[in-house]
Amino acid sequence: MLREAPQAPGSADAVPKVQHFSCHPRAVVSEVLTLLLLMYPLLRGLALQLHSALTGSYIPGTHSIAFVNCLNEQIARDIARAIMDKRLAAYVNILPKSSALYFWKGELEESTEILLLVKTRTSKIGELSNYVRSIHPFEIPEIISLPIDQGNPLYLKWIEESVPRD
């Protein structure tokens, strides 16, 4: 490694002197491996984006499906419409009533619910979740998501074109 040697105060020497330090090869290898390990997620992401751009292939996890439960069909339609109006999704399915069992405040509850399946960019999940929580009547609404690993390339491209980037 190289480092500038300290100079005497008031020195008129315009060219800095350089000291040479010898490093143990194992320490250098260890530092390089640590750096590569820390940078792996970034490098992998860049490589996937480059590959996708060159080949037109899909990067797994670019899009997600979010699940949002609703008390009834009217609330489900209102939330779905609000999500679409804000362009937070390309598509929202409103699934018919389903039975649900859950614990709430220590008690076993049973209800019927309507489930929304929201197709969007994974990068929009945080914004989607915050927005739905702000308009949902439940104290703690179910908003969970799963990444889309694979699918019809044309459909996935359509999701990308329908939901604006961040």
Short mmCIF file of N, CA and C in Angstrom, two decimals:
data_model
loop_
_atom_site.label_atom_id
_atom_site.label_comp_id
_atom_site.label_asym_id
_atom_site.label_seq_id
_atom_site.Cartn_x
_atom_site.Cartn_y
_atom_site.Cartn_z
N MET A 1 0.84 -1.17 0.00
CA MET A 1 0.00 0.00 0.00
C MET A 1 0.89 1.23 0.00
N LEU A 2 0.41 2.31 -0.53
CA LEU A 2 1.16 3.55 -0.59
C LEU A 2 0.50 4.59 0.29
N ARG A 3 1.35 5.37 0.94
CA ARG A 3 0.82 6.43 1.78
C ARG A 3 1.83 7.57 1.76
N GLU A 4 1.33 8.79 1.75
CA GLU A 4 2.25 9.93 1.77
C GLU A 4 2.98 9.97 3.09
N ALA A 5 4.32 10.18 2.98
CA ALA A 5 5.13 10.30 4.18
C ALA A 5 4.92 11.68 4.78
N PRO A 6 4.89 11.79 6.10
CA PRO A 6 4.72 13.10 6.71
C PRO A 6 5.92 13.99 6.37
N GLN A 7 5.66 15.27 6.15
CA GLN A 7 6.72 16.22 5.82
C GLN A 7 6.95 17.14 7.00
N ALA A 8 8.14 17.67 7.04
CA ALA A 8 8.49 18.59 8.12
C ALA A 8 7.69 19.88 7.94
N PRO A 9 7.26 20.49 9.05
CA PRO A 9 6.52 21.74 8.95
C PRO A 9 7.35 22.80 8.20
N GLY A 10 6.73 23.54 7.33
CA GLY A 10 7.38 24.59 6.56
C GLY A 10 8.27 24.08 5.45
N SER A 11 8.18 22.82 5.13
CA SER A 11 9.01 22.24 4.08
C SER A 11 8.60 22.81 2.74
N ALA A 12 9.58 23.15 1.94
CA ALA A 12 9.31 23.72 0.62
C ALA A 12 9.25 22.63 -0.44
N ASP A 13 9.33 21.42 -0.01
CA ASP A 13 9.34 20.30 -0.95
C ASP A 13 7.95 20.17 -1.59
N ALA A 14 7.83 20.42 -2.88
CA ALA A 14 6.54 20.42 -3.57
C ALA A 14 6.08 19.02 -3.92
N VAL A 15 6.96 18.06 -4.00
CA VAL A 15 6.60 16.70 -4.38
C VAL A 15 6.48 15.86 -3.12
N PRO A 16 5.27 15.30 -2.86
CA PRO A 16 5.13 14.49 -1.65
C PRO A 16 5.96 13.22 -1.77
N LYS A 17 6.53 12.84 -0.65
CA LYS A 17 7.28 11.60 -0.61
C LYS A 17 6.32 10.47 -0.29
N VAL A 18 6.56 9.31 -0.85
CA VAL A 18 5.68 8.16 -0.69
C VAL A 18 6.41 7.07 0.05
N GLN A 19 5.73 6.53 1.07
CA GLN A 19 6.29 5.39 1.79
C GLN A 19 5.64 4.13 1.26
N HIS A 20 6.39 3.05 1.20
CA HIS A 20 5.85 1.76 0.77
C HIS A 20 5.63 0.90 2.00
N PHE A 21 4.43 0.32 2.09
CA PHE A 21 4.14 -0.60 3.18
C PHE A 21 3.94 -1.97 2.58
N SER A 22 4.45 -2.95 3.22
CA SER A 22 4.22 -4.30 2.73
C SER A 22 3.02 -4.86 3.47
N CYS A 23 2.15 -5.51 2.75
CA CYS A 23 0.95 -6.11 3.33
C CYS A 23 1.07 -7.61 3.23
N HIS A 24 0.57 -8.25 4.21
CA HIS A 24 0.58 -9.71 4.20
C HIS A 24 -0.43 -10.19 3.16
N PRO A 25 -0.05 -11.09 2.26
CA PRO A 25 -0.96 -11.54 1.19
C PRO A 25 -2.29 -12.07 1.72
N ARG A 26 -2.29 -12.76 2.84
CA ARG A 26 -3.55 -13.30 3.38
C ARG A 26 -4.49 -12.18 3.80
N ALA A 27 -3.94 -11.10 4.34
CA ALA A 27 -4.77 -9.97 4.75
C ALA A 27 -5.41 -9.31 3.53
N VAL A 28 -4.63 -9.17 2.46
CA VAL A 28 -5.17 -8.57 1.23
C VAL A 28 -6.27 -9.44 0.65
N VAL A 29 -6.04 -10.75 0.59
CA VAL A 29 -7.04 -11.68 0.06
C VAL A 29 -8.29 -11.62 0.92
N SER A 30 -8.11 -11.58 2.22
CA SER A 30 -9.26 -11.52 3.13
C SER A 30 -10.07 -10.25 2.90
N GLU A 31 -9.38 -9.11 2.74
CA GLU A 31 -10.08 -7.85 2.51
C GLU A 31 -10.81 -7.84 1.17
N VAL A 32 -10.17 -8.38 0.15
CA VAL A 32 -10.81 -8.45 -1.18
C VAL A 32 -12.03 -9.34 -1.13
N LEU A 33 -11.92 -10.50 -0.48
CA LEU A 33 -13.07 -11.41 -0.38
C LEU A 33 -14.21 -10.77 0.41
N THR A 34 -13.88 -10.08 1.49
CA THR A 34 -14.91 -9.39 2.28
C THR A 34 -15.61 -8.33 1.43
N LEU A 35 -14.84 -7.56 0.69
CA LEU A 35 -15.42 -6.54 -0.18
C LEU A 35 -16.33 -7.15 -1.23
N LEU A 36 -15.87 -8.23 -1.85
CA LEU A 36 -16.70 -8.90 -2.86
C LEU A 36 -17.99 -9.45 -2.25
N LEU A 37 -17.89 -10.01 -1.07
CA LEU A 37 -19.07 -10.55 -0.40
C LEU A 37 -20.07 -9.45 -0.09
N LEU A 38 -19.58 -8.31 0.37
CA LEU A 38 -20.47 -7.19 0.68
C LEU A 38 -21.10 -6.59 -0.57
N MET A 39 -20.37 -6.63 -1.67
CA MET A 39 -20.86 -6.03 -2.91
C MET A 39 -21.67 -7.02 -3.76
N TYR A 40 -21.71 -8.30 -3.38
CA TYR A 40 -22.38 -9.30 -4.19
C TYR A 40 -23.82 -8.95 -4.55
N PRO A 41 -24.66 -8.56 -3.58
CA PRO A 41 -26.06 -8.24 -3.96
C PRO A 41 -26.14 -7.13 -5.02
N LEU A 42 -25.32 -6.10 -4.87
CA LEU A 42 -25.33 -5.01 -5.84
C LEU A 42 -24.84 -5.50 -7.21
N LEU A 43 -23.74 -6.22 -7.21
CA LEU A 43 -23.19 -6.72 -8.48
C LEU A 43 -24.14 -7.70 -9.15
N ARG A 44 -24.79 -8.56 -8.37
CA ARG A 44 -25.75 -9.52 -8.93
C ARG A 44 -26.92 -8.78 -9.56
N GLY A 45 -27.44 -7.77 -8.84
CA GLY A 45 -28.56 -7.00 -9.36
C GLY A 45 -28.21 -6.30 -10.67
N LEU A 46 -27.03 -5.71 -10.71
CA LEU A 46 -26.59 -5.04 -11.94
C LEU A 46 -26.43 -6.04 -13.08
N ALA A 47 -25.86 -7.20 -12.78
CA ALA A 47 -25.69 -8.22 -13.81
C ALA A 47 -27.04 -8.71 -14.34
N LEU A 48 -28.01 -8.91 -13.45
CA LEU A 48 -29.35 -9.34 -13.88
C LEU A 48 -30.01 -8.27 -14.75
N GLN A 49 -29.89 -7.01 -14.35
CA GLN A 49 -30.49 -5.93 -15.15
C GLN A 49 -29.84 -5.84 -16.52
N LEU A 50 -28.53 -5.97 -16.57
CA LEU A 50 -27.82 -5.95 -17.85
C LEU A 50 -28.25 -7.12 -18.72
N HIS A 51 -28.31 -8.30 -18.13
CA HIS A 51 -28.75 -9.49 -18.88
C HIS A 51 -30.17 -9.31 -19.41
N SER A 52 -31.04 -8.79 -18.56
CA SER A 52 -32.43 -8.57 -18.96
C SER A 52 -32.51 -7.56 -20.10
N ALA A 53 -31.73 -6.49 -20.00
CA ALA A 53 -31.76 -5.46 -21.04
C ALA A 53 -31.25 -6.02 -22.38
N LEU A 54 -30.24 -6.87 -22.31
CA LEU A 54 -29.66 -7.40 -23.55
C LEU A 54 -30.50 -8.51 -24.17
N THR A 55 -31.13 -9.32 -23.32
CA THR A 55 -31.86 -10.49 -23.84
C THR A 55 -33.38 -10.32 -23.82
N GLY A 56 -33.86 -9.32 -23.11
CA GLY A 56 -35.31 -9.15 -22.99
C GLY A 56 -35.93 -10.12 -22.00
N SER A 57 -35.12 -10.80 -21.18
CA SER A 57 -35.65 -11.77 -20.23
C SER A 57 -36.15 -11.08 -18.96
N TYR A 58 -36.96 -11.78 -18.20
CA TYR A 58 -37.58 -11.26 -16.99
C TYR A 58 -36.65 -11.47 -15.79
N ILE A 59 -36.56 -10.45 -14.94
CA ILE A 59 -35.80 -10.57 -13.70
C ILE A 59 -36.78 -11.01 -12.61
N PRO A 60 -36.60 -12.23 -12.06
CA PRO A 60 -37.52 -12.70 -11.01
C PRO A 60 -37.60 -11.70 -9.86
N GLY A 61 -38.83 -11.47 -9.39
CA GLY A 61 -39.05 -10.57 -8.27
C GLY A 61 -39.26 -9.11 -8.66
N THR A 62 -39.23 -8.80 -9.94
CA THR A 62 -39.44 -7.42 -10.38
C THR A 62 -40.87 -6.97 -10.07
N HIS A 63 -41.80 -7.91 -10.14
CA HIS A 63 -43.21 -7.62 -9.87
C HIS A 63 -43.68 -8.49 -8.71
N SER A 64 -44.77 -8.06 -8.09
CA SER A 64 -45.31 -8.79 -6.94
C SER A 64 -46.82 -8.84 -7.00
N ILE A 65 -47.37 -9.77 -6.24
CA ILE A 65 -48.81 -9.83 -6.00
C ILE A 65 -49.02 -9.50 -4.52
N ALA A 66 -49.83 -8.51 -4.25
CA ALA A 66 -50.16 -8.15 -2.88
C ALA A 66 -51.56 -8.67 -2.57
N PHE A 67 -51.73 -9.16 -1.36
CA PHE A 67 -53.02 -9.65 -0.88
C PHE A 67 -53.56 -8.66 0.13
N VAL A 68 -54.81 -8.23 -0.08
CA VAL A 68 -55.44 -7.28 0.83
C VAL A 68 -56.83 -7.82 1.16
N ASN A 69 -57.10 -8.03 2.46
CA ASN A 69 -58.43 -8.51 2.83
C ASN A 69 -59.36 -7.34 3.12
N CYS A 70 -60.64 -7.53 2.83
CA CYS A 70 -61.65 -6.49 3.01
C CYS A 70 -62.89 -7.09 3.66
N LEU A 71 -63.61 -6.26 4.40
CA LEU A 71 -64.79 -6.71 5.14
C LEU A 71 -65.94 -7.12 4.23
N ASN A 72 -66.14 -6.36 3.15
CA ASN A 72 -67.25 -6.67 2.25
C ASN A 72 -66.91 -6.22 0.83
N GLU A 73 -67.82 -6.51 -0.10
CA GLU A 73 -67.54 -6.24 -1.50
C GLU A 73 -67.46 -4.74 -1.80
N GLN A 74 -68.26 -3.92 -1.14
CA GLN A 74 -68.22 -2.48 -1.39
C GLN A 74 -66.87 -1.88 -0.97
N ILE A 75 -66.41 -2.27 0.21
CA ILE A 75 -65.11 -1.79 0.68
C ILE A 75 -64.01 -2.28 -0.27
N ALA A 76 -64.11 -3.52 -0.71
CA ALA A 76 -63.12 -4.08 -1.64
C ALA A 76 -63.10 -3.28 -2.94
N ARG A 77 -64.26 -2.99 -3.49
CA ARG A 77 -64.33 -2.20 -4.73
C ARG A 77 -63.77 -0.79 -4.53
N ASP A 78 -64.09 -0.18 -3.40
CA ASP A 78 -63.61 1.18 -3.13
C ASP A 78 -62.08 1.20 -3.02
N ILE A 79 -61.52 0.24 -2.31
CA ILE A 79 -60.07 0.19 -2.15
C ILE A 79 -59.40 -0.15 -3.49
N ALA A 80 -59.97 -1.10 -4.23
CA ALA A 80 -59.41 -1.45 -5.54
C ALA A 80 -59.42 -0.24 -6.47
N ARG A 81 -60.51 0.49 -6.50
CA ARG A 81 -60.62 1.69 -7.35
C ARG A 81 -59.60 2.74 -6.92
N ALA A 82 -59.44 2.94 -5.62
CA ALA A 82 -58.49 3.93 -5.12
C ALA A 82 -57.05 3.54 -5.50
N ILE A 83 -56.73 2.26 -5.42
CA ILE A 83 -55.39 1.77 -5.82
C ILE A 83 -55.16 2.04 -7.29
N MET A 84 -56.16 1.76 -8.11
CA MET A 84 -56.03 1.96 -9.55
C MET A 84 -55.95 3.45 -9.89
N ASP A 85 -56.75 4.28 -9.21
CA ASP A 85 -56.73 5.72 -9.47
C ASP A 85 -55.35 6.32 -9.18
N LYS A 86 -54.65 5.78 -8.20
CA LYS A 86 -53.31 6.25 -7.86
C LYS A 86 -52.23 5.57 -8.71
N ARG A 87 -52.64 4.68 -9.60
CA ARG A 87 -51.70 3.95 -10.49
C ARG A 87 -50.67 3.17 -9.69
N LEU A 88 -51.12 2.57 -8.58
CA LEU A 88 -50.24 1.75 -7.76
C LEU A 88 -50.26 0.29 -8.19
N ALA A 89 -51.11 -0.04 -9.17
CA ALA A 89 -51.21 -1.41 -9.65
C ALA A 89 -51.65 -1.42 -11.10
N ALA A 90 -51.35 -2.53 -11.76
CA ALA A 90 -51.81 -2.72 -13.13
C ALA A 90 -53.15 -3.43 -13.15
N TYR A 91 -53.42 -4.22 -12.12
CA TYR A 91 -54.59 -5.09 -12.14
C TYR A 91 -54.95 -5.45 -10.71
N VAL A 92 -56.24 -5.45 -10.41
CA VAL A 92 -56.70 -5.89 -9.09
C VAL A 92 -57.86 -6.87 -9.29
N ASN A 93 -57.67 -8.09 -8.80
CA ASN A 93 -58.78 -9.06 -8.77
C ASN A 93 -59.54 -8.87 -7.48
N ILE A 94 -60.86 -8.96 -7.56
CA ILE A 94 -61.70 -8.95 -6.36
C ILE A 94 -62.31 -10.34 -6.27
N LEU A 95 -61.78 -11.13 -5.34
CA LEU A 95 -62.24 -12.52 -5.21
C LEU A 95 -63.47 -12.58 -4.32
N PRO A 96 -64.38 -13.53 -4.59
CA PRO A 96 -65.62 -13.62 -3.81
C PRO A 96 -65.35 -14.00 -2.35
N LYS A 97 -66.42 -13.97 -1.60
CA LYS A 97 -66.34 -14.22 -0.16
C LYS A 97 -65.59 -15.51 0.16
N SER A 98 -64.80 -15.40 1.23
CA SER A 98 -64.13 -16.58 1.78
C SER A 98 -64.28 -16.53 3.29
N SER A 99 -64.25 -17.70 3.90
CA SER A 99 -64.33 -17.77 5.37
C SER A 99 -62.94 -17.58 5.95
N ALA A 100 -62.88 -16.93 7.10
CA ALA A 100 -61.60 -16.69 7.75
C ALA A 100 -61.72 -16.98 9.24
N LEU A 101 -60.70 -17.60 9.78
CA LEU A 101 -60.56 -17.80 11.22
C LEU A 101 -59.27 -17.11 11.64
N TYR A 102 -59.32 -16.37 12.74
CA TYR A 102 -58.13 -15.64 13.20
C TYR A 102 -58.29 -15.27 14.67
N PHE A 103 -57.15 -14.99 15.30
CA PHE A 103 -57.18 -14.49 16.66
C PHE A 103 -57.15 -12.98 16.63
N TRP A 104 -58.05 -12.36 17.39
CA TRP A 104 -58.08 -10.91 17.51
C TRP A 104 -58.29 -10.57 18.97
N LYS A 105 -57.31 -9.85 19.53
CA LYS A 105 -57.33 -9.44 20.94
C LYS A 105 -57.57 -10.64 21.85
N GLY A 106 -56.88 -11.75 21.51
CA GLY A 106 -56.90 -12.94 22.34
C GLY A 106 -58.09 -13.87 22.13
N GLU A 107 -59.02 -13.50 21.28
CA GLU A 107 -60.22 -14.30 21.05
C GLU A 107 -60.21 -14.87 19.64
N LEU A 108 -60.68 -16.09 19.48
CA LEU A 108 -60.82 -16.70 18.17
C LEU A 108 -62.04 -16.10 17.48
N GLU A 109 -61.84 -15.55 16.31
CA GLU A 109 -62.90 -14.90 15.54
C GLU A 109 -63.12 -15.67 14.24
N GLU A 110 -64.33 -15.53 13.71
CA GLU A 110 -64.67 -16.11 12.41
C GLU A 110 -65.44 -15.07 11.62
N SER A 111 -65.07 -14.92 10.34
CA SER A 111 -65.76 -13.93 9.52
C SER A 111 -65.70 -14.34 8.05
N THR A 112 -66.41 -13.57 7.25
CA THR A 112 -66.27 -13.71 5.80
C THR A 112 -65.57 -12.45 5.30
N GLU A 113 -64.72 -12.63 4.31
CA GLU A 113 -63.95 -11.52 3.78
C GLU A 113 -63.89 -11.59 2.27
N ILE A 114 -63.55 -10.48 1.68
CA ILE A 114 -63.30 -10.38 0.24
C ILE A 114 -61.79 -10.15 0.11
N LEU A 115 -61.16 -10.86 -0.82
CA LEU A 115 -59.72 -10.76 -0.99
C LEU A 115 -59.38 -10.04 -2.29
N LEU A 116 -58.49 -9.06 -2.19
CA LEU A 116 -57.96 -8.38 -3.36
C LEU A 116 -56.61 -8.99 -3.70
N LEU A 117 -56.39 -9.29 -4.99
CA LEU A 117 -55.08 -9.69 -5.49
C LEU A 117 -54.59 -8.53 -6.35
N VAL A 118 -53.55 -7.88 -5.90
CA VAL A 118 -53.06 -6.65 -6.53
C VAL A 118 -51.74 -6.95 -7.24
N LYS A 119 -51.71 -6.77 -8.57
CA LYS A 119 -50.49 -7.00 -9.35
C LYS A 119 -49.80 -5.67 -9.60
N THR A 120 -48.52 -5.59 -9.18
CA THR A 120 -47.80 -4.33 -9.27
C THR A 120 -46.30 -4.58 -9.35
N ARG A 121 -45.56 -3.49 -9.43
CA ARG A 121 -44.10 -3.56 -9.34
C ARG A 121 -43.72 -3.81 -7.88
N THR A 122 -42.70 -4.60 -7.66
CA THR A 122 -42.23 -4.84 -6.31
C THR A 122 -41.79 -3.53 -5.65
N SER A 123 -41.23 -2.63 -6.43
CA SER A 123 -40.78 -1.34 -5.89
C SER A 123 -41.94 -0.48 -5.38
N LYS A 124 -43.17 -0.82 -5.73
CA LYS A 124 -44.34 -0.04 -5.30
C LYS A 124 -45.02 -0.62 -4.06
N ILE A 125 -44.55 -1.76 -3.56
CA ILE A 125 -45.23 -2.43 -2.45
C ILE A 125 -45.27 -1.54 -1.20
N GLY A 126 -44.19 -0.86 -0.87
CA GLY A 126 -44.20 0.01 0.31
C GLY A 126 -45.21 1.12 0.20
N GLU A 127 -45.23 1.78 -0.96
CA GLU A 127 -46.20 2.86 -1.19
C GLU A 127 -47.63 2.32 -1.18
N LEU A 128 -47.84 1.18 -1.82
CA LEU A 128 -49.16 0.53 -1.84
C LEU A 128 -49.62 0.22 -0.42
N SER A 129 -48.75 -0.38 0.37
CA SER A 129 -49.09 -0.75 1.74
C SER A 129 -49.44 0.48 2.58
N ASN A 130 -48.64 1.52 2.48
CA ASN A 130 -48.92 2.75 3.23
C ASN A 130 -50.25 3.36 2.83
N TYR A 131 -50.52 3.38 1.52
CA TYR A 131 -51.76 3.97 1.04
C TYR A 131 -52.98 3.16 1.49
N VAL A 132 -52.91 1.84 1.34
CA VAL A 132 -54.05 1.00 1.74
C VAL A 132 -54.30 1.15 3.25
N ARG A 133 -53.24 1.18 4.06
CA ARG A 133 -53.44 1.35 5.51
C ARG A 133 -54.12 2.68 5.81
N SER A 134 -53.85 3.70 5.01
CA SER A 134 -54.45 5.01 5.27
C SER A 134 -55.93 5.07 4.93
N ILE A 135 -56.42 4.18 4.06
CA ILE A 135 -57.83 4.23 3.65
C ILE A 135 -58.64 3.02 4.11
N HIS A 136 -57.99 2.02 4.65
CA HIS A 136 -58.67 0.77 5.03
C HIS A 136 -59.37 0.93 6.37
N PRO A 137 -60.60 0.41 6.50
CA PRO A 137 -61.31 0.56 7.77
C PRO A 137 -60.79 -0.34 8.90
N PHE A 138 -60.05 -1.40 8.59
CA PHE A 138 -59.55 -2.29 9.63
C PHE A 138 -58.43 -1.59 10.41
N GLU A 139 -58.36 -1.90 11.69
CA GLU A 139 -57.29 -1.36 12.53
C GLU A 139 -55.93 -1.86 12.04
N ILE A 140 -55.87 -3.14 11.71
CA ILE A 140 -54.64 -3.75 11.17
C ILE A 140 -55.03 -4.56 9.94
N PRO A 141 -55.10 -3.92 8.78
CA PRO A 141 -55.49 -4.67 7.58
C PRO A 141 -54.40 -5.64 7.14
N GLU A 142 -54.82 -6.73 6.55
CA GLU A 142 -53.88 -7.70 5.97
C GLU A 142 -53.38 -7.13 4.65
N ILE A 143 -52.10 -6.86 4.60
CA ILE A 143 -51.46 -6.41 3.36
C ILE A 143 -50.13 -7.15 3.31
N ILE A 144 -50.09 -8.20 2.52
CA ILE A 144 -48.86 -8.98 2.38
C ILE A 144 -48.58 -9.16 0.90
N SER A 145 -47.34 -9.43 0.57
CA SER A 145 -47.02 -9.58 -0.85
C SER A 145 -46.04 -10.72 -1.06
N LEU A 146 -46.07 -11.24 -2.27
CA LEU A 146 -45.13 -12.27 -2.71
C LEU A 146 -44.56 -11.83 -4.05
N PRO A 147 -43.26 -12.04 -4.24
CA PRO A 147 -42.68 -11.69 -5.53
C PRO A 147 -43.11 -12.67 -6.61
N ILE A 148 -43.23 -12.19 -7.83
CA ILE A 148 -43.55 -13.05 -8.97
C ILE A 148 -42.23 -13.56 -9.53
N ASP A 149 -42.04 -14.86 -9.48
CA ASP A 149 -40.80 -15.46 -9.93
C ASP A 149 -40.78 -15.64 -11.45
N GLN A 150 -41.90 -16.10 -12.00
CA GLN A 150 -42.01 -16.34 -13.43
C GLN A 150 -43.44 -16.07 -13.87
N GLY A 151 -43.62 -15.96 -15.19
CA GLY A 151 -44.96 -15.76 -15.72
C GLY A 151 -44.91 -15.50 -17.21
N ASN A 152 -46.07 -15.25 -17.78
CA ASN A 152 -46.16 -14.92 -19.19
C ASN A 152 -45.37 -13.63 -19.43
N PRO A 153 -44.31 -13.67 -20.23
CA PRO A 153 -43.49 -12.48 -20.43
C PRO A 153 -44.28 -11.27 -20.93
N LEU A 154 -45.26 -11.50 -21.79
CA LEU A 154 -46.06 -10.38 -22.29
C LEU A 154 -46.90 -9.75 -21.18
N TYR A 155 -47.45 -10.59 -20.29
CA TYR A 155 -48.24 -10.07 -19.17
C TYR A 155 -47.35 -9.29 -18.21
N LEU A 156 -46.17 -9.81 -17.91
CA LEU A 156 -45.26 -9.13 -16.99
C LEU A 156 -44.79 -7.80 -17.58
N LYS A 157 -44.58 -7.77 -18.89
CA LYS A 157 -44.20 -6.52 -19.56
C LYS A 157 -45.36 -5.52 -19.47
N TRP A 158 -46.58 -6.03 -19.61
CA TRP A 158 -47.76 -5.16 -19.51
C TRP A 158 -47.86 -4.55 -18.10
N ILE A 159 -47.59 -5.33 -17.05
CA ILE A 159 -47.59 -4.78 -15.69
C ILE A 159 -46.58 -3.64 -15.61
N GLU A 160 -45.38 -3.90 -16.14
CA GLU A 160 -44.32 -2.89 -16.10
C GLU A 160 -44.73 -1.61 -16.81
N GLU A 161 -45.39 -1.75 -17.95
CA GLU A 161 -45.82 -0.58 -18.72
C GLU A 161 -47.00 0.15 -18.06
N SER A 162 -47.79 -0.58 -17.27
CA SER A 162 -48.99 0.00 -16.68
C SER A 162 -48.75 0.72 -15.37
N VAL A 163 -47.69 0.35 -14.66
CA VAL A 163 -47.41 0.96 -13.36
C VAL A 163 -46.16 1.82 -13.50
N PRO A 164 -46.30 3.14 -13.30
CA PRO A 164 -45.14 4.02 -13.46
C PRO A 164 -44.01 3.65 -12.50
N ARG A 165 -42.78 3.91 -12.94
CA ARG A 165 -41.62 3.70 -12.07
C ARG A 165 -41.69 4.68 -10.91
N ASP A 166 -40.88 4.41 -9.91
CA ASP A 166 -40.82 5.29 -8.72
C ASP A 166 -40.42 6.70 -9.10
#
